[in-house]
Amino acid sequence: MKIQTYYNHIRYYSPHHFVYYPVLSLFLAASIYFAFTTNDSLIWSFISVGFVFLFCLAFMLRQHYALILQNRIVRLELRYRYFTLTGKRFEELEYKLTDDQLFALRFAPDNELVPLIEDALKNNLSGDAIKKAIVHWKADYNRV
């Protein structure tokens, strides 16, 4: 695997992003085309609406459950890492940070984590600013 950095940390799921969505898009485009070019425009309009619904549903469901679970795991990982590094519970600070900030902190290595948490709290850094402030990126190759 390539070394993970801020610039390449987004991950794609090929069957979903490069097969399912393109095929569904073609079917949607074809149904819209037939809705305007055939005498059966009403049925093709309903088919088009069905494809739009499938498109939205697939997008939402694909990520919804996995992301909720991943978010819980990231929070637990940060709690464990913070406790290991400081001997203090992270829950005392966790509520002061946004989800965006918490999820960005996961990429910080242990020696940068505590100072980044303090900086994020002090300067209200965005998640993107936290990611950019990381000097030695802690890769996460198992993300959803």
C-alpha atoms as an extended CHARMM CRD file, in Angstrom:
* protein
*
       144  EXT
         1         1  MET       CA              0.0000000000        0.0000000000        0.0000000000  PROA      1               0.0000000000
         2         2  LYS       CA              1.0340000000        3.5820000000       -0.6100000000  PROA      2               0.0000000000
         3         3  ILE       CA              2.0000000000        5.6260000000        2.4150000000  PROA      3               0.0000000000
         4         4  GLN       CA             -1.1250000000        7.4660000000        3.5180000000  PROA      4               0.0000000000
         5         5  THR       CA             -1.0690000000       11.2620000000        3.7230000000  PROA      5               0.0000000000
         6         6  TYR       CA             -3.5680000000       14.1160000000        3.8750000000  PROA      6               0.0000000000
         7         7  TYR       CA             -3.6730000000       14.2040000000        0.0760000000  PROA      7               0.0000000000
         8         8  ASN       CA             -4.4760000000       10.5190000000       -0.5230000000  PROA      8               0.0000000000
         9         9  HSD       CA             -6.4600000000        9.5010000000        2.5750000000  PROA      9               0.0000000000
        10        10  ILE       CA             -9.8330000000        9.2930000000        0.8200000000  PROA      10              0.0000000000
        11        11  ARG       CA            -10.7970000000        5.7170000000        0.0480000000  PROA      11              0.0000000000
        12        12  TYR       CA            -13.0430000000        4.3810000000       -2.7030000000  PROA      12              0.0000000000
        13        13  TYR       CA            -14.9510000000        1.1180000000       -2.8440000000  PROA      13              0.0000000000
        14        14  SER       CA            -14.6140000000        0.1500000000       -6.5040000000  PROA      14              0.0000000000
        15        15  PRO       CA            -17.7610000000       -2.0020000000       -6.9390000000  PROA      15              0.0000000000
        16        16  HSD       CA            -19.8540000000        0.7580000000       -5.4600000000  PROA      16              0.0000000000
        17        17  HSD       CA            -18.1970000000        3.8890000000       -6.8340000000  PROA      17              0.0000000000
        18        18  PHE       CA            -17.0990000000        2.6210000000      -10.2350000000  PROA      18              0.0000000000
        19        19  VAL       CA            -19.7140000000       -0.0420000000      -11.1200000000  PROA      19              0.0000000000
        20        20  TYR       CA            -22.9960000000        0.4240000000       -9.2470000000  PROA      20              0.0000000000
        21        21  TYR       CA            -23.2460000000        4.2130000000       -9.5050000000  PROA      21              0.0000000000
        22        22  PRO       CA            -22.2290000000        4.4330000000      -13.1730000000  PROA      22              0.0000000000
        23        23  VAL       CA            -24.6740000000        1.6600000000      -14.1630000000  PROA      23              0.0000000000
        24        24  LEU       CA            -27.4430000000        3.2450000000      -12.1220000000  PROA      24              0.0000000000
        25        25  SER       CA            -26.6320000000        6.6200000000      -13.6890000000  PROA      25              0.0000000000
        26        26  LEU       CA            -26.8990000000        5.1240000000      -17.1780000000  PROA      26              0.0000000000
        27        27  PHE       CA            -30.2630000000        3.5500000000      -16.3280000000  PROA      27              0.0000000000
        28        28  LEU       CA            -31.4650000000        6.8500000000      -14.8890000000  PROA      28              0.0000000000
        29        29  ALA       CA            -30.3220000000        8.7790000000      -17.9690000000  PROA      29              0.0000000000
        30        30  ALA       CA            -31.9780000000        6.2310000000      -20.2750000000  PROA      30              0.0000000000
        31        31  SER       CA            -35.2610000000        6.3340000000      -18.3470000000  PROA      31              0.0000000000
        32        32  ILE       CA            -35.2870000000       10.1440000000      -18.4570000000  PROA      32              0.0000000000
        33        33  TYR       CA            -34.5500000000       10.0240000000      -22.1790000000  PROA      33              0.0000000000
        34        34  PHE       CA            -37.4300000000        7.5780000000      -22.7560000000  PROA      34              0.0000000000
        35        35  ALA       CA            -39.7180000000        9.6740000000      -20.5630000000  PROA      35              0.0000000000
        36        36  PHE       CA            -39.2950000000       12.5560000000      -23.0230000000  PROA      36              0.0000000000
        37        37  THR       CA            -39.0990000000       10.6380000000      -26.3090000000  PROA      37              0.0000000000
        38        38  THR       CA            -41.7450000000        7.9180000000      -26.1090000000  PROA      38              0.0000000000
        39        39  ASN       CA            -45.5010000000        7.8370000000      -25.8520000000  PROA      39              0.0000000000
        40        40  ASP       CA            -45.2110000000        6.0380000000      -22.4960000000  PROA      40              0.0000000000
        41        41  SER       CA            -43.7860000000        9.0860000000      -20.7380000000  PROA      41              0.0000000000
        42        42  LEU       CA            -45.7470000000        8.5390000000      -17.5270000000  PROA      42              0.0000000000
        43        43  ILE       CA            -44.3700000000        5.0530000000      -16.8800000000  PROA      43              0.0000000000
        44        44  TRP       CA            -40.8290000000        6.1450000000      -17.7830000000  PROA      44              0.0000000000
        45        45  SER       CA            -41.1930000000        9.1140000000      -15.4200000000  PROA      45              0.0000000000
        46        46  PHE       CA            -42.1160000000        6.7320000000      -12.5890000000  PROA      46              0.0000000000
        47        47  ILE       CA            -39.1630000000        4.5120000000      -13.5090000000  PROA      47              0.0000000000
        48        48  SER       CA            -36.9010000000        7.5770000000      -13.4300000000  PROA      48              0.0000000000
        49        49  VAL       CA            -38.1660000000        8.5180000000       -9.9810000000  PROA      49              0.0000000000
        50        50  GLY       CA            -37.5070000000        4.9360000000       -8.8800000000  PROA      50              0.0000000000
        51        51  PHE       CA            -33.9050000000        5.1390000000      -10.0990000000  PROA      51              0.0000000000
        52        52  VAL       CA            -33.4160000000        8.4630000000       -8.3020000000  PROA      52              0.0000000000
        53        53  PHE       CA            -34.7800000000        6.8460000000       -5.1470000000  PROA      53              0.0000000000
        54        54  LEU       CA            -32.4180000000        3.8560000000       -5.5570000000  PROA      54              0.0000000000
        55        55  PHE       CA            -29.5000000000        6.2230000000       -6.1150000000  PROA      55              0.0000000000
        56        56  CYS       CA            -30.2050000000        8.1690000000       -2.9240000000  PROA      56              0.0000000000
        57        57  LEU       CA            -31.0050000000        5.0960000000       -0.8810000000  PROA      57              0.0000000000
        58        58  ALA       CA            -27.8520000000        3.2870000000       -1.9740000000  PROA      58              0.0000000000
        59        59  PHE       CA            -25.7090000000        6.2710000000       -1.1300000000  PROA      59              0.0000000000
        60        60  MET       CA            -27.2240000000        6.7650000000        2.3000000000  PROA      60              0.0000000000
        61        61  LEU       CA            -27.3480000000        3.1410000000        3.3680000000  PROA      61              0.0000000000
        62        62  ARG       CA            -23.9060000000        2.2740000000        2.0510000000  PROA      62              0.0000000000
        63        63  GLN       CA            -22.2700000000        4.5630000000        4.4920000000  PROA      63              0.0000000000
        64        64  HSD       CA            -24.7470000000        5.0780000000        7.2770000000  PROA      64              0.0000000000
        65        65  TYR       CA            -24.2080000000        1.9770000000        9.3890000000  PROA      65              0.0000000000
        66        66  ALA       CA            -20.5230000000        1.6420000000        8.7000000000  PROA      66              0.0000000000
        67        67  LEU       CA            -19.8340000000        5.2790000000        9.4950000000  PROA      67              0.0000000000
        68        68  ILE       CA            -21.7660000000        5.2160000000       12.7470000000  PROA      68              0.0000000000
        69        69  LEU       CA            -19.7960000000        2.1770000000       13.8690000000  PROA      69              0.0000000000
        70        70  GLN       CA            -16.5330000000        3.6780000000       12.6580000000  PROA      70              0.0000000000
        71        71  ASN       CA            -17.2650000000        6.9030000000       14.5550000000  PROA      71              0.0000000000
        72        72  ARG       CA            -17.8320000000        4.9770000000       17.7720000000  PROA      72              0.0000000000
        73        73  ILE       CA            -14.5910000000        3.0650000000       17.2720000000  PROA      73              0.0000000000
        74        74  VAL       CA            -12.6390000000        6.2690000000       16.5900000000  PROA      74              0.0000000000
        75        75  ARG       CA            -13.9680000000        7.8000000000       19.8170000000  PROA      75              0.0000000000
        76        76  LEU       CA            -12.9850000000        4.6820000000       21.7690000000  PROA      76              0.0000000000
        77        77  GLU       CA             -9.5490000000        4.6570000000       20.1560000000  PROA      77              0.0000000000
        78        78  LEU       CA             -8.9920000000        8.3160000000       21.0580000000  PROA      78              0.0000000000
        79        79  ARG       CA            -10.1470000000        7.6950000000       24.6310000000  PROA      79              0.0000000000
        80        80  TYR       CA             -7.7440000000        4.7740000000       24.9510000000  PROA      80              0.0000000000
        81        81  ARG       CA             -4.8220000000        6.6160000000       23.3550000000  PROA      81              0.0000000000
        82        82  TYR       CA             -5.3660000000        9.7370000000       25.4600000000  PROA      82              0.0000000000
        83        83  PHE       CA             -5.6150000000        7.6940000000       28.6610000000  PROA      83              0.0000000000
        84        84  THR       CA             -2.4900000000        5.7370000000       27.7400000000  PROA      84              0.0000000000
        85        85  LEU       CA             -0.5370000000        8.9200000000       27.0270000000  PROA      85              0.0000000000
        86        86  THR       CA             -1.7390000000       11.0790000000       29.9200000000  PROA      86              0.0000000000
        87        87  GLY       CA             -3.3100000000        8.7860000000       32.4900000000  PROA      87              0.0000000000
        88        88  LYS       CA             -6.4200000000       10.9990000000       32.3280000000  PROA      88              0.0000000000
        89        89  ARG       CA             -9.8400000000       10.2860000000       30.8960000000  PROA      89              0.0000000000
        90        90  PHE       CA            -10.5060000000       11.8880000000       27.5150000000  PROA      90              0.0000000000
        91        91  GLU       CA            -14.2340000000       12.2470000000       28.1750000000  PROA      91              0.0000000000
        92        92  GLU       CA            -13.4820000000       15.4130000000       30.1640000000  PROA      92              0.0000000000
        93        93  LEU       CA            -12.2650000000       17.0940000000       26.9580000000  PROA      93              0.0000000000
        94        94  GLU       CA            -14.1640000000       15.1340000000       24.3420000000  PROA      94              0.0000000000
        95        95  TYR       CA            -17.4170000000       17.0420000000       24.7300000000  PROA      95              0.0000000000
        96        96  LYS       CA            -15.5630000000       20.3100000000       23.9680000000  PROA      96              0.0000000000
        97        97  LEU       CA            -14.4820000000       19.0430000000       20.5510000000  PROA      97              0.0000000000
        98        98  THR       CA            -16.6700000000       18.7140000000       17.4720000000  PROA      98              0.0000000000
        99        99  ASP       CA            -17.0020000000       15.4530000000       15.5840000000  PROA      99              0.0000000000
       100       100  ASP       CA            -14.9310000000       16.9450000000       12.7650000000  PROA      100             0.0000000000
       101       101  GLN       CA            -12.1190000000       17.7270000000       15.1880000000  PROA      101             0.0000000000
       102       102  LEU       CA            -12.2880000000       14.3180000000       16.8670000000  PROA      102             0.0000000000
       103       103  PHE       CA            -12.1850000000       12.4330000000       13.6070000000  PROA      103             0.0000000000
       104       104  ALA       CA             -9.2300000000       14.4870000000       12.3740000000  PROA      104             0.0000000000
       105       105  LEU       CA             -7.2690000000       13.7360000000       15.5410000000  PROA      105             0.0000000000
       106       106  ARG       CA             -7.2760000000       10.0310000000       14.7130000000  PROA      106             0.0000000000
       107       107  PHE       CA             -4.5360000000       10.6650000000       12.1260000000  PROA      107             0.0000000000
       108       108  ALA       CA             -2.1560000000       12.1990000000       14.6680000000  PROA      108             0.0000000000
       109       109  PRO       CA              0.6090000000        9.9680000000       16.0010000000  PROA      109             0.0000000000
       110       110  ASP       CA              0.9290000000        9.5810000000       19.7580000000  PROA      110             0.0000000000
       111       111  ASN       CA              3.6560000000       12.2110000000       20.1580000000  PROA      111             0.0000000000
       112       112  GLU       CA              1.4980000000       14.8340000000       18.3670000000  PROA      112             0.0000000000
       113       113  LEU       CA             -1.9160000000       13.8780000000       19.7500000000  PROA      113             0.0000000000
       114       114  VAL       CA             -1.9580000000       15.6820000000       23.1130000000  PROA      114             0.0000000000
       115       115  PRO       CA             -0.4810000000       18.9640000000       21.7820000000  PROA      115             0.0000000000
       116       116  LEU       CA             -2.9560000000       18.8940000000       18.8900000000  PROA      116             0.0000000000
       117       117  ILE       CA             -5.8720000000       18.3520000000       21.2640000000  PROA      117             0.0000000000
       118       118  GLU       CA             -4.7100000000       21.3060000000       23.3410000000  PROA      118             0.0000000000
       119       119  ASP       CA             -4.2450000000       23.4370000000       20.2090000000  PROA      119             0.0000000000
       120       120  ALA       CA             -7.6580000000       22.4490000000       18.8700000000  PROA      120             0.0000000000
       121       121  LEU       CA             -9.2940000000       23.4220000000       22.1640000000  PROA      121             0.0000000000
       122       122  LYS       CA             -7.3530000000       26.6520000000       22.5180000000  PROA      122             0.0000000000
       123       123  ASN       CA             -7.6650000000       27.8840000000       18.9140000000  PROA      123             0.0000000000
       124       124  ASN       CA            -10.8520000000       26.0660000000       17.8690000000  PROA      124             0.0000000000
       125       125  LEU       CA             -9.0860000000       24.4610000000       14.8980000000  PROA      125             0.0000000000
       126       126  SER       CA            -11.2600000000       22.9060000000       12.2180000000  PROA      126             0.0000000000
       127       127  GLY       CA            -10.8600000000       19.2360000000       11.3900000000  PROA      127             0.0000000000
       128       128  ASP       CA             -9.1100000000       20.1410000000        8.1560000000  PROA      128             0.0000000000
       129       129  ALA       CA             -6.7160000000       22.4770000000       10.0130000000  PROA      129             0.0000000000
       130       130  ILE       CA             -5.9210000000       19.6760000000       12.4620000000  PROA      130             0.0000000000
       131       131  LYS       CA             -5.1600000000       17.2930000000        9.5970000000  PROA      131             0.0000000000
       132       132  LYS       CA             -2.8940000000       19.8660000000        7.9610000000  PROA      132             0.0000000000
       133       133  ALA       CA             -1.0800000000       20.4550000000       11.2650000000  PROA      133             0.0000000000
       134       134  ILE       CA             -0.0980000000       16.7960000000       11.5690000000  PROA      134             0.0000000000
       135       135  VAL       CA              3.5980000000       16.3980000000       10.8320000000  PROA      135             0.0000000000
       136       136  HSD       CA              3.8660000000       12.5910000000       10.8320000000  PROA      136             0.0000000000
       137       137  TRP       CA              0.5810000000       11.2290000000        9.4910000000  PROA      137             0.0000000000
       138       138  LYS       CA             -0.6990000000        8.1270000000       11.3220000000  PROA      138             0.0000000000
       139       139  ALA       CA             -2.2750000000        6.2080000000        8.4680000000  PROA      139             0.0000000000
       140       140  ASP       CA             -5.6010000000        4.4500000000        8.8120000000  PROA      140             0.0000000000
       141       141  TYR       CA             -5.8370000000        1.8900000000        6.0040000000  PROA      141             0.0000000000
       142       142  ASN       CA             -8.9700000000        0.2090000000        7.3710000000  PROA      142             0.0000000000
       143       143  ARG       CA            -11.3800000000        3.1110000000        7.1240000000  PROA      143             0.0000000000
       144       144  VAL       CA            -14.8100000000        2.8590000000        5.5630000000  PROA      144             0.0000000000
